[in-house]
Short mmCIF file of C-alpha atoms in Angstrom, two decimals:
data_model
loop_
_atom_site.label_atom_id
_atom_site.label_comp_id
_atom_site.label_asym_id
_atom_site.label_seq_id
_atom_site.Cartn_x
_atom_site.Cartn_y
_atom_site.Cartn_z
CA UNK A 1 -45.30 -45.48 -30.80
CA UNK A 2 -42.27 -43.34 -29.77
CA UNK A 3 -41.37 -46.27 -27.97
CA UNK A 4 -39.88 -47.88 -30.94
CA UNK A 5 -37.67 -44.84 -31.26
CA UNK A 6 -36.18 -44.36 -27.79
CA UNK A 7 -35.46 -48.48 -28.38
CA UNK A 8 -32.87 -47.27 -31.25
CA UNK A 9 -31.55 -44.71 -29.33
CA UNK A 10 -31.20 -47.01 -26.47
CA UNK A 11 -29.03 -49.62 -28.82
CA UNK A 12 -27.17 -46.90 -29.95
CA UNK A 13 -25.77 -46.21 -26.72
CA UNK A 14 -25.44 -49.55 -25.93
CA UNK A 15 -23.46 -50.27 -29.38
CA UNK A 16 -20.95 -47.24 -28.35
CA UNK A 17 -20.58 -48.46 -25.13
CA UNK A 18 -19.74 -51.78 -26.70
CA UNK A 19 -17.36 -50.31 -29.06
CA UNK A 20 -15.63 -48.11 -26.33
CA UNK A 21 -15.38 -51.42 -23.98
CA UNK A 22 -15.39 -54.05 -26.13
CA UNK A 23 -18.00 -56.35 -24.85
CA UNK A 24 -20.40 -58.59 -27.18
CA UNK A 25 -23.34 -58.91 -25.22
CA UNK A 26 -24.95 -57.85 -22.70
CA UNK A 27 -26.95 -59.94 -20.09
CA UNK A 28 -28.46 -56.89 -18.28
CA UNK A 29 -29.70 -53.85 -19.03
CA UNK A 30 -31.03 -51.19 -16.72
CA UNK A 31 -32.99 -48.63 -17.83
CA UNK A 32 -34.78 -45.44 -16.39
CA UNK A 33 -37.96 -44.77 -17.29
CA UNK A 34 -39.78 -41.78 -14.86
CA UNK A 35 -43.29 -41.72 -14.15
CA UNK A 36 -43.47 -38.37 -16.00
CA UNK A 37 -41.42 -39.44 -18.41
CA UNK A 38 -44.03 -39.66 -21.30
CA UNK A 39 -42.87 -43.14 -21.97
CA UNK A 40 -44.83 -46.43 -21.53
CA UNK A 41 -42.59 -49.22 -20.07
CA UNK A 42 -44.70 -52.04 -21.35
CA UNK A 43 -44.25 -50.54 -24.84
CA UNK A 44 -40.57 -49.64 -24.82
CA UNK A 45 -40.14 -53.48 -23.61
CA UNK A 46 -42.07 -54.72 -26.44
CA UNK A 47 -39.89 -52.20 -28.65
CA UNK A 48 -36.53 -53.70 -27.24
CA UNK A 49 -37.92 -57.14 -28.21
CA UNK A 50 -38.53 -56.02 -31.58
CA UNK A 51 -35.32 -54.56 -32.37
CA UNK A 52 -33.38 -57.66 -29.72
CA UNK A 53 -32.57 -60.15 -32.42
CA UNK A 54 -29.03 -60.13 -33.88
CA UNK A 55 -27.83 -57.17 -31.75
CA UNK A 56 -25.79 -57.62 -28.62
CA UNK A 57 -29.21 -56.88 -26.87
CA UNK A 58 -30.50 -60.42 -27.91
CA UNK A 59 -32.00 -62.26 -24.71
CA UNK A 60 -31.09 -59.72 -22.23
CA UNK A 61 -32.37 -58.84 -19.02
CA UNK A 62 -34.79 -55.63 -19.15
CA UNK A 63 -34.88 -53.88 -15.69
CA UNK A 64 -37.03 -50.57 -16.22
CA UNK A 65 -37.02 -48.83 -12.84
CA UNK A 66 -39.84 -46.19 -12.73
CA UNK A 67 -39.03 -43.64 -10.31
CA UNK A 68 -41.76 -42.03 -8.85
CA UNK A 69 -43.61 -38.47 -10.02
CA UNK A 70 -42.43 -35.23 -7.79
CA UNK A 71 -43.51 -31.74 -7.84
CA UNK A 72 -43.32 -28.87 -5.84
CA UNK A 73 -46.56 -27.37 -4.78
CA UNK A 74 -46.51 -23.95 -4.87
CA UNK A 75 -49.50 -23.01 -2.29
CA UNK A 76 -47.73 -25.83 -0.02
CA UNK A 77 -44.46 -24.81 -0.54
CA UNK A 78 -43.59 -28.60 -0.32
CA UNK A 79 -42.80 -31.14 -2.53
CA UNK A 80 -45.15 -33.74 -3.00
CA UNK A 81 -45.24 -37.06 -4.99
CA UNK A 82 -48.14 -37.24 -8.11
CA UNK A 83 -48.74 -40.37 -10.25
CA UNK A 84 -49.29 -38.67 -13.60
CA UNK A 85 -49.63 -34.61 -15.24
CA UNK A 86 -53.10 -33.24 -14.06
CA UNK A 87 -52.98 -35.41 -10.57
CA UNK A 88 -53.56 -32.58 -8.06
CA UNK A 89 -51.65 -31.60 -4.86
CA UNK A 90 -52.63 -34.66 -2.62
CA UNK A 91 -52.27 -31.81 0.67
CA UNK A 92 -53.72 -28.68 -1.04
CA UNK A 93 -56.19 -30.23 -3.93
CA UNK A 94 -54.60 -27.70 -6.34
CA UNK A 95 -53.04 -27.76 -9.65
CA UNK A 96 -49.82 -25.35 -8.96
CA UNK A 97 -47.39 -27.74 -9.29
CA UNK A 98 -44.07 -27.72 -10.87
CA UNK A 99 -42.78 -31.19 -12.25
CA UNK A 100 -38.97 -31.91 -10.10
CA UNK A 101 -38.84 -35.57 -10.80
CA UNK A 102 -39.72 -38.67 -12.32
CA UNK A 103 -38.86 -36.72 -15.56
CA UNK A 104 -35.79 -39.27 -16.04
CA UNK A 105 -35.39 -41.19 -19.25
CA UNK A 106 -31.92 -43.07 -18.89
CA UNK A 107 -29.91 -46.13 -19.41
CA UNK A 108 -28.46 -46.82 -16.60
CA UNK A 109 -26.51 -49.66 -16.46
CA UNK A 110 -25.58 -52.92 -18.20
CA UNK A 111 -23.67 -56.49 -17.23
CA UNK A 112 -22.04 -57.79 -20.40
CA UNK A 113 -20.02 -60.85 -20.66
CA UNK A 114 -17.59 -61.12 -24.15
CA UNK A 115 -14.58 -59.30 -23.37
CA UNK B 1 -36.47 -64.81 -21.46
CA UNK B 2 -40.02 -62.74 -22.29
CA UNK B 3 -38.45 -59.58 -22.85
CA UNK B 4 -42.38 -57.93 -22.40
CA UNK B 5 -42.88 -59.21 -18.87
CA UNK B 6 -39.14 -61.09 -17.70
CA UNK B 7 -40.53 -63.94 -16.87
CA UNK B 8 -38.03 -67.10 -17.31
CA UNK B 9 -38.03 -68.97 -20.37
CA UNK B 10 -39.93 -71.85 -18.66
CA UNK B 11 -43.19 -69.79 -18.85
CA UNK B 12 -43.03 -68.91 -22.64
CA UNK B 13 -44.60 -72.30 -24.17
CA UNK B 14 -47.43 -71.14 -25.71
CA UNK B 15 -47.52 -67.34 -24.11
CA UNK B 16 -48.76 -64.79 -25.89
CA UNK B 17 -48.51 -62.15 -23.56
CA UNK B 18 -52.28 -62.31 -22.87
CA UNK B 19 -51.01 -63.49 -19.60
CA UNK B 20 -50.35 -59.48 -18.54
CA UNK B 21 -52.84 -59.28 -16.28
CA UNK B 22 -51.80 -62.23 -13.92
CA UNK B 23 -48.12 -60.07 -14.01
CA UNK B 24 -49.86 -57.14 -12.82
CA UNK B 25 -48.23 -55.23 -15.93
CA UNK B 26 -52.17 -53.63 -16.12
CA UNK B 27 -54.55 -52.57 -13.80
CA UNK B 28 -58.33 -53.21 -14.48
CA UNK B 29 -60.89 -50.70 -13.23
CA UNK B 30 -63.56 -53.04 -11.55
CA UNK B 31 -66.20 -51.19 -12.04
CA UNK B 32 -65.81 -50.08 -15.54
CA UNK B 33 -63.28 -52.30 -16.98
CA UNK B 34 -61.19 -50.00 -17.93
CA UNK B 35 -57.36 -51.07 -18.49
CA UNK B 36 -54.42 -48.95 -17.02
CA UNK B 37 -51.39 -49.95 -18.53
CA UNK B 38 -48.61 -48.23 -16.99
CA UNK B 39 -49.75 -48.31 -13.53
CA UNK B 40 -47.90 -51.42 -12.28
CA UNK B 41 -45.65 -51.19 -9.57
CA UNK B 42 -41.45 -50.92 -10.66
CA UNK B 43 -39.93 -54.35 -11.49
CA UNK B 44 -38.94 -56.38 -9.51
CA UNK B 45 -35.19 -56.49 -9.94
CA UNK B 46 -33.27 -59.70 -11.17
CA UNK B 47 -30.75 -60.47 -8.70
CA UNK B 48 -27.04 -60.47 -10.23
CA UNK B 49 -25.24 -62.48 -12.97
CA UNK B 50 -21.95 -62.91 -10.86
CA UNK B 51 -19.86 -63.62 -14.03
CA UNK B 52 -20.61 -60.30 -15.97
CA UNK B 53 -18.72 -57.10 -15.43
CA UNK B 54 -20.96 -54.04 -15.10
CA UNK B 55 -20.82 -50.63 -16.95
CA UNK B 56 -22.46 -47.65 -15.41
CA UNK B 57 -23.85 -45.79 -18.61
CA UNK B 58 -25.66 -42.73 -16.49
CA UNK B 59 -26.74 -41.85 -20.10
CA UNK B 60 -29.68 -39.77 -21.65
CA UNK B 61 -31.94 -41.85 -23.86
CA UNK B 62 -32.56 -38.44 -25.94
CA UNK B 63 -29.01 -37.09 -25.31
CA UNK B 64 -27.69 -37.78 -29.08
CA UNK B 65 -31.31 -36.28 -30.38
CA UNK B 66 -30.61 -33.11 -27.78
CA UNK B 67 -27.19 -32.53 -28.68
CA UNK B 68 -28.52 -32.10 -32.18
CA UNK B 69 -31.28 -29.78 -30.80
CA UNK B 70 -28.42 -27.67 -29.22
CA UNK B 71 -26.90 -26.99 -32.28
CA UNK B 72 -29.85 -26.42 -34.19
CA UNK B 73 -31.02 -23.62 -31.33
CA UNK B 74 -27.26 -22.14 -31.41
CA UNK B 75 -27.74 -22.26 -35.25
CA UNK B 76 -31.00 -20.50 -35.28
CA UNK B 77 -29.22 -18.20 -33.33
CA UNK B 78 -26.71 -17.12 -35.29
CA UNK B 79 -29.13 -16.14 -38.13
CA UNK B 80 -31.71 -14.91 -36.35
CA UNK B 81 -34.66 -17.17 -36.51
CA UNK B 82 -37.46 -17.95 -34.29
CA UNK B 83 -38.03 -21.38 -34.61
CA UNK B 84 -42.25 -22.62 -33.12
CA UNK B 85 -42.61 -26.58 -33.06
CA UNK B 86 -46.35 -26.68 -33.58
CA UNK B 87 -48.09 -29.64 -32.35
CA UNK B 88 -51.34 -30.92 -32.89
CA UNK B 89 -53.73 -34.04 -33.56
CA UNK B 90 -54.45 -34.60 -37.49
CA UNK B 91 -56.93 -32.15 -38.38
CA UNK B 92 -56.59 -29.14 -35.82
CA UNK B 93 -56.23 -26.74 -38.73
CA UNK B 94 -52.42 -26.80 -38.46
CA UNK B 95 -51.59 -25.89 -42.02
CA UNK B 96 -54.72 -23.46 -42.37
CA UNK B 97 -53.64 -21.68 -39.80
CA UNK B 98 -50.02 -21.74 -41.04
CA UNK B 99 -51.27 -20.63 -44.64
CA UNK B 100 -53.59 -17.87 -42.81
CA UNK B 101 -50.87 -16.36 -40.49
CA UNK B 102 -48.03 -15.72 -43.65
CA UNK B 103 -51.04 -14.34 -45.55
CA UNK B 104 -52.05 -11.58 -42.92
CA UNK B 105 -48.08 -11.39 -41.69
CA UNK B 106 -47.67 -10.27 -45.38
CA UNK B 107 -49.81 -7.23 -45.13
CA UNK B 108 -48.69 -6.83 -41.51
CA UNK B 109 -45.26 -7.29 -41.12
CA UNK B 110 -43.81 -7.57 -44.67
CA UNK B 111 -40.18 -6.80 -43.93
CA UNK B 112 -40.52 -10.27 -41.84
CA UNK B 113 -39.34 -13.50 -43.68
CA UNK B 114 -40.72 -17.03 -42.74
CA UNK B 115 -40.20 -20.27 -43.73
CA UNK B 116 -42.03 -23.68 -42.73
CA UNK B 117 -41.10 -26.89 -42.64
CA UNK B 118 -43.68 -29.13 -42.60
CA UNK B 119 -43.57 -33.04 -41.13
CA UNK B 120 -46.06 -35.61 -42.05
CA UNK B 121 -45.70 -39.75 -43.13
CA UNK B 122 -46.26 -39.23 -46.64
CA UNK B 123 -47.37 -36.85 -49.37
CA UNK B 124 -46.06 -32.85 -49.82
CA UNK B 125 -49.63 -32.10 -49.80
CA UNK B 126 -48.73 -29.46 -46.71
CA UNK B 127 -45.79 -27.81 -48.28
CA UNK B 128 -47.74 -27.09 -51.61
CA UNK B 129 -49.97 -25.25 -49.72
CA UNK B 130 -47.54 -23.28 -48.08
CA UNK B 131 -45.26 -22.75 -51.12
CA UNK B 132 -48.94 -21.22 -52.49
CA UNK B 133 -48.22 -18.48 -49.95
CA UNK B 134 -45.17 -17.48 -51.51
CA UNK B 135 -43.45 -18.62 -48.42
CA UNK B 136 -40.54 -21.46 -48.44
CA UNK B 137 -41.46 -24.35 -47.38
CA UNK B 138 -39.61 -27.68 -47.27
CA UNK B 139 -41.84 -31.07 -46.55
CA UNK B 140 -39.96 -33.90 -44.46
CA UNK B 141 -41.55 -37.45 -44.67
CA UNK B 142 -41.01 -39.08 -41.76
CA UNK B 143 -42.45 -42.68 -43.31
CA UNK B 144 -43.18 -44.46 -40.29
CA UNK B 145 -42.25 -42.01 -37.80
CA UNK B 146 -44.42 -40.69 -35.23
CA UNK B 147 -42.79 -37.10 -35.00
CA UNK B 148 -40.03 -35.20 -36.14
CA UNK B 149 -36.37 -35.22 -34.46
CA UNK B 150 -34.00 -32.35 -34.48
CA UNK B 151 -31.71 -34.21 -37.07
CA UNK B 152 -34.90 -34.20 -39.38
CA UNK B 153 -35.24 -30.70 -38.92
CA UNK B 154 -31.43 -29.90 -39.13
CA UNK B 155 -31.74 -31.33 -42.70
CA UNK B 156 -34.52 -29.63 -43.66
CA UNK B 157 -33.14 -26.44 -42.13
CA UNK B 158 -30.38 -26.67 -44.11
CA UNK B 159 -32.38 -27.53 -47.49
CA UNK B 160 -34.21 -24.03 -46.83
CA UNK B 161 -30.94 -22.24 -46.01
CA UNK B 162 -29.43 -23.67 -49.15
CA UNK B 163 -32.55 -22.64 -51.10
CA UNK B 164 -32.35 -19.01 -49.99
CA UNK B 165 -28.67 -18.83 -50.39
CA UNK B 166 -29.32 -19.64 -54.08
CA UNK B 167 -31.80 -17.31 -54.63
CA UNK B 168 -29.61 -14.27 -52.91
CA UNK B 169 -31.78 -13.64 -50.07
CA UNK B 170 -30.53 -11.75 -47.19
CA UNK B 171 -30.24 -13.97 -44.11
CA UNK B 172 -29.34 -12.52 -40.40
CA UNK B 173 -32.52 -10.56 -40.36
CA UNK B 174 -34.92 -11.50 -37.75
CA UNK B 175 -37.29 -14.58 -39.57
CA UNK B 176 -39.70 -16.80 -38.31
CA UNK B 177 -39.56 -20.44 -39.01
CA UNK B 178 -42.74 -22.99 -38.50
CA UNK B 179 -42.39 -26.25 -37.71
CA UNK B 180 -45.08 -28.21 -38.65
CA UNK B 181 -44.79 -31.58 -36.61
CA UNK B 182 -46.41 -34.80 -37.57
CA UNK B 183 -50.43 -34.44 -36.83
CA UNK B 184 -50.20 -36.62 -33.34
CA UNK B 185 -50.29 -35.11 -29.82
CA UNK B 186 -48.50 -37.76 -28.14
CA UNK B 187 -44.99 -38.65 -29.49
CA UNK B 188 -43.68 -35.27 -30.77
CA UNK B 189 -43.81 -34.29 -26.86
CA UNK B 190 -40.58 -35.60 -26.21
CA UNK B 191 -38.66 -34.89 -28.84
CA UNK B 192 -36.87 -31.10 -28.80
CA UNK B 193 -36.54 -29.72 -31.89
CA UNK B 194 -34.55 -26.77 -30.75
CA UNK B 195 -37.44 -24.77 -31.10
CA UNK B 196 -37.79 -21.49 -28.50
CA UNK B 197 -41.56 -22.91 -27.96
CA UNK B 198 -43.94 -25.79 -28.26
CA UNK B 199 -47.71 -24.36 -29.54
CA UNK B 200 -49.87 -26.75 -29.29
CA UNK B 201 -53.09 -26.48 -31.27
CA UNK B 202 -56.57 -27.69 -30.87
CA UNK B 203 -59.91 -27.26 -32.13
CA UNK B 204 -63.25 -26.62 -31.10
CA UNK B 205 -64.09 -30.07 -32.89
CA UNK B 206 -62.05 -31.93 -30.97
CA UNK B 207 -62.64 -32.93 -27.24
CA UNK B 208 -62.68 -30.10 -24.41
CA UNK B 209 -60.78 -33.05 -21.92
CA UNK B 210 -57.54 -33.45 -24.62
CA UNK B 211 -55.44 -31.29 -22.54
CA UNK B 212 -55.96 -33.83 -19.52
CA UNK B 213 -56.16 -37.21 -22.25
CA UNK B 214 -52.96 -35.98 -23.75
CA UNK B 215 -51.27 -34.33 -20.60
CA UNK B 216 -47.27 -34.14 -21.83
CA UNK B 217 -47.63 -32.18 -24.65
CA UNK B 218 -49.51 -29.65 -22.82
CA UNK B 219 -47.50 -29.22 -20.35
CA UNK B 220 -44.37 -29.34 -23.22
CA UNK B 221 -46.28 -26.15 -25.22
CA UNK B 222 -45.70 -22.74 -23.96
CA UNK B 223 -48.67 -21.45 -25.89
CA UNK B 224 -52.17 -23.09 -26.41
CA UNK B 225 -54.45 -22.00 -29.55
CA UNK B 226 -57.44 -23.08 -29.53
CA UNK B 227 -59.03 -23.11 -33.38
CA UNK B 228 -61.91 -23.70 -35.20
CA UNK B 229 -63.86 -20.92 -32.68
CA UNK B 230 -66.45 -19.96 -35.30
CA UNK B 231 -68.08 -23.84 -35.02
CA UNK B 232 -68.57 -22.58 -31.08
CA UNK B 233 -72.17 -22.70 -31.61
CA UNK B 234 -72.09 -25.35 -33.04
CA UNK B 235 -70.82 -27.68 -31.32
CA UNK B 236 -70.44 -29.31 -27.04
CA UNK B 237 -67.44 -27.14 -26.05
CA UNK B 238 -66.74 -25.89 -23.13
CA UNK B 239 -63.82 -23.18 -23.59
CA UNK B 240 -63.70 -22.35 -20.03
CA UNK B 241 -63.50 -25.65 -19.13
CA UNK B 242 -61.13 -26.56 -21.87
CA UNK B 243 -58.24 -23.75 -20.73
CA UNK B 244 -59.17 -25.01 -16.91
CA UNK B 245 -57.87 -28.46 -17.15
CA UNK B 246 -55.01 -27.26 -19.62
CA UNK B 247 -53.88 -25.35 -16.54
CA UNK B 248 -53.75 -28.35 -14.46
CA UNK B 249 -51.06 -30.03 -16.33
CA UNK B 250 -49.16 -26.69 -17.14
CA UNK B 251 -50.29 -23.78 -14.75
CA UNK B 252 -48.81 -21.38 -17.01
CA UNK B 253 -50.07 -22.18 -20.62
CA UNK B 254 -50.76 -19.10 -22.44
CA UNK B 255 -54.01 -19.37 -24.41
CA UNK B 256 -55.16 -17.84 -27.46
CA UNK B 257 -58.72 -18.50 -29.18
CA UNK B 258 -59.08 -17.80 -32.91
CA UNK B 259 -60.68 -19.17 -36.13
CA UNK B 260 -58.09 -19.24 -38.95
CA UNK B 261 -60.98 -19.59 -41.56
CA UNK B 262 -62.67 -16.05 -40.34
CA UNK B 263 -59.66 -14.17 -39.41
CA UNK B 264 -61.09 -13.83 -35.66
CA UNK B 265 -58.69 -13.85 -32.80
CA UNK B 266 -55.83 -13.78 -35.31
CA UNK B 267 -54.63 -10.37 -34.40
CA UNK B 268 -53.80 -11.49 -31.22
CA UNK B 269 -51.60 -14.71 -32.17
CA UNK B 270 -49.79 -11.97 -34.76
CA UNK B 271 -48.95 -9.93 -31.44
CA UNK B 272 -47.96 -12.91 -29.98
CA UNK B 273 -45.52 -13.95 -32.44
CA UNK B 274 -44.27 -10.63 -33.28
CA UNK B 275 -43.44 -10.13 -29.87
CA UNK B 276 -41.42 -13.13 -30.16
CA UNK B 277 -37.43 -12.47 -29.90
CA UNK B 278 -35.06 -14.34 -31.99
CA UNK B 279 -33.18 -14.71 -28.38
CA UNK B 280 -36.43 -15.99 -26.80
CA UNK B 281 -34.80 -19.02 -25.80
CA UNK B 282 -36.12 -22.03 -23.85
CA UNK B 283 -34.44 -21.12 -20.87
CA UNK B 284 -35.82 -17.96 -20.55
CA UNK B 285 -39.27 -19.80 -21.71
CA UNK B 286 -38.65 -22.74 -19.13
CA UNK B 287 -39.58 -19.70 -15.63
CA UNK B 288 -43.70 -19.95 -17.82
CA UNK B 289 -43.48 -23.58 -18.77
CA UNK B 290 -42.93 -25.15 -15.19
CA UNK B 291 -43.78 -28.95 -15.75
CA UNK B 292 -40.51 -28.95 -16.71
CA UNK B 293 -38.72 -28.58 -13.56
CA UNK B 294 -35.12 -29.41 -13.04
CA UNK B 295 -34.52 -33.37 -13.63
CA UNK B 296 -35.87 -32.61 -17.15
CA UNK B 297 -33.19 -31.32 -19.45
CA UNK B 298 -33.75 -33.40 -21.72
CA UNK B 299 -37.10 -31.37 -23.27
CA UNK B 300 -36.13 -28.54 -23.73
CA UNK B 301 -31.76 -29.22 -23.49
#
């Protein structure tokens, strides 16, 4: 549901960013979106959609790269890659682990044509 | 274009998006037939449109909402308030245990002032209950929000502030404020308030696994109170079991067991939150809440 929030905040930067370089629409947007993010992808796409019409967003390509979940193991002492929060170590089995990526929530970038 | 799946316009006659699972967008457990959404692999990426310019953005999704968390933290600050963001499903005993706590920090630490501010959809239901206390309380409807943002509780900061100044009270003493966010344990997770710590409540009532169904906000709280403990008896929950897999998603959740109805356990949380230091920042919090490892300013900004 928090989705449909992080889609206004998303065409808020978008709108500065067409303010500040004076674009009208944009054909591509890249966004961000970490596995341990706490955001859905398929929901923050259907939010986009939503909010699409009559914005410079309308009919854009939606790129959501999803990098991957790190953490550092403390008993390993090595970083390791998890899918979700409560996956354990996939060396050690345990649960010491400190989230170091796939925390990202971003816009990346865009291609606009209109200036 | 389908902006759900980006598949070409050619495809959309008479597509519903019930066509997900041939796009891979979900992942079907074939033995149960359970649906992962979420699991797909990245998109694939849409080769160029050689006649558009590019813009690197590089920018946080929740930067504008942090920014505004900053400045509430640096505003808390400056007059000397603890702010909690306490987080819970609908019907944890959020408010009871808000109305409980001023009650018995009345007779325990009367020299302390708090203040809530209390988030729901609709109805001031919450705050009256509060206000019953004797303590200030200001309700923030949130309509069809999920959770609260820090601009919400900026406002509502500065309607109690306001309120206080009219009324002559003295204001750089050490307070506590509670946040009361929106009864939903997914959503509010993301959004920093500016608080110095999440606490995320749950009760007896609810499900031992919550802490693994609902994995971000525990590993977003710094504290864990688990309510409700005089239905223990009656009821399938396994404390042990309960604190166990709240430790997997946040090794170093605090946990505190009490019944706000009885007045058991509540000592405890009082010692917890009178310990609390109106320069107990998030910073200092982040070294015991370690899911959020660098890469992840934007929680707790």
């Amino acid at each position: 549901m928090h989705e449909a929030s992080l889609a206004g905040g998303i065409l808020q930067l978008v709108e500065d960013a067409a303010r500040r370089e004076g674009f009208q629409r944009v054909t591509q947007l890249r966004l961000e979106a970490g596995q341990l993010a706490g955001v859905e992808p398929r929901a923050l796409r259907f939010a986009l959609e939503a909010l699409a019409p009559g914005t410079c967003l309308h009919g854009c390509t939606l790129l959501i790269d999803e990098p991957p979940g790190q953490a550092w193991c403390l008993p390993c002492g090595a970083s390791v890659q998890i899918n979700q929060r409560g996956d354990a170590c996939p060396h050690c089995g345990g649960w010491q682990l400190q989230a170091t990526g796939g925390t990202e929530l971003r816009v990346v970038d865009l291609i606009v044509d209109g200036d | 274009m389908c902006v759900v799946c980006g598949c070409g316009d050619e495809q959309a006659a008479g597509h519903g998006h019930a066509h997900d699972e041939a796009h891979g967008h979900v992942q079907i457990d074939p033995l149960k037939g359970d649906l992962h959404f979420g699991a797909g692999a990245a998109r694939v990426s849409v080769p160029g449109l050689s006649q558009g310019r590019a813009i690197q953005l590089e920018a946080d999704i929740l930067g504008q909402n942090n920014r505004v968390a900053r400045r509430n933290r640096a505003h808390f600050l400056a007059h000397g308030v603890t702010a909690l963001n306490l987080v819970s499903s609908p019907g944890s005993g959020k408010t009871t245990l808000l109305c409980a706590t001023i009650r018995a920090l009345q007779q325990r630490a009367p020299q302390l002032p708090v203040a809530v501010i209390e988030g729901d959809q609709q109805t001031s239901f919450d705050a009256d209950r509060i206000r019953a206390t004797g303590a200030p309380a200001v309700q923030v409807n949130t309509g069809r929000g999920c959770h609260l943002d820090a601009p919400m509780v900026a406002e509502a900061f500065h309607q109690l502030h306001q309120h206080d100044h009219n009324h002559g009270a003295a204001h750089d003493a050490h307070s506590l404020l509670f946040i009361e966010n929106v009864g939903n344990l997914v959503c509010p997770a993301l959004w920093d308030l500016g608080e110095a710590a999440k606490v995320a409540i749950l009760s007896v009532t609810e499900g031992e696994d919550k802490p693994l169904k609902y994995p971000d906000m525990f590993a977003a709280a710094t504290l864990m109170v688990l309510n409700k403990t005089d239905l223990l008896p009656h009821v399938q929950f396994d404390v042990a079991r309960c604190i166990a897999l709240a430790r997997r998603v946040n090794p170093a959740i605090q946990v505190l067991q009490l019944s706000a109805t009885t007045g058991e356990g509540l000592d405890a949380w009082l010692d917890w939150l009178l310990a609390l230091q109106p320069d107990d920042l998030p910073g200092g919090l982040a070294a015991t809440a370690p899911m959020h490892g660098p890469g992840c300013g934007h929680h707790h900004g």
